[in-house]
């Protein structure tokens, strides 16, 4: 399992944009996220809420494996790249994204 930094860097490399990945220190980001939450603007997802509180989020798929026999077939990078490629393809054809 890679880090968010690794996953986003791989996506940026795939997209070929050359965009820099900027890091915001937690001491700055957490109050900013909390302020947005209090204003009703964000966070939009559990990951944002946990980040605002400085709590790590780890996904565990063992229940899906145990109950459904399902297991992930790709990495986070694979999922990000597939979503990006789909979005670019949909944008090119005018399909709703």
Tab-separated table of C-alpha atoms in Angstrom, residues 62-71:
chain	number	residue	atom	x	y	z
A	62	UNK	CA	-11.300	-8.173	4.931
A	63	UNK	CA	-15.062	-8.151	5.562
A	64	UNK	CA	-15.787	-8.031	1.823
A	65	UNK	CA	-13.347	-10.905	1.346
A	66	UNK	CA	-14.835	-12.951	4.195
A	67	UNK	CA	-18.509	-12.364	3.411
A	68	UNK	CA	-18.502	-11.966	-0.365
A	69	UNK	CA	-15.305	-13.628	-1.491
A	70	UNK	CA	-14.253	-10.314	-3.035
A	71	UNK	CA	-10.744	-8.983	-3.133
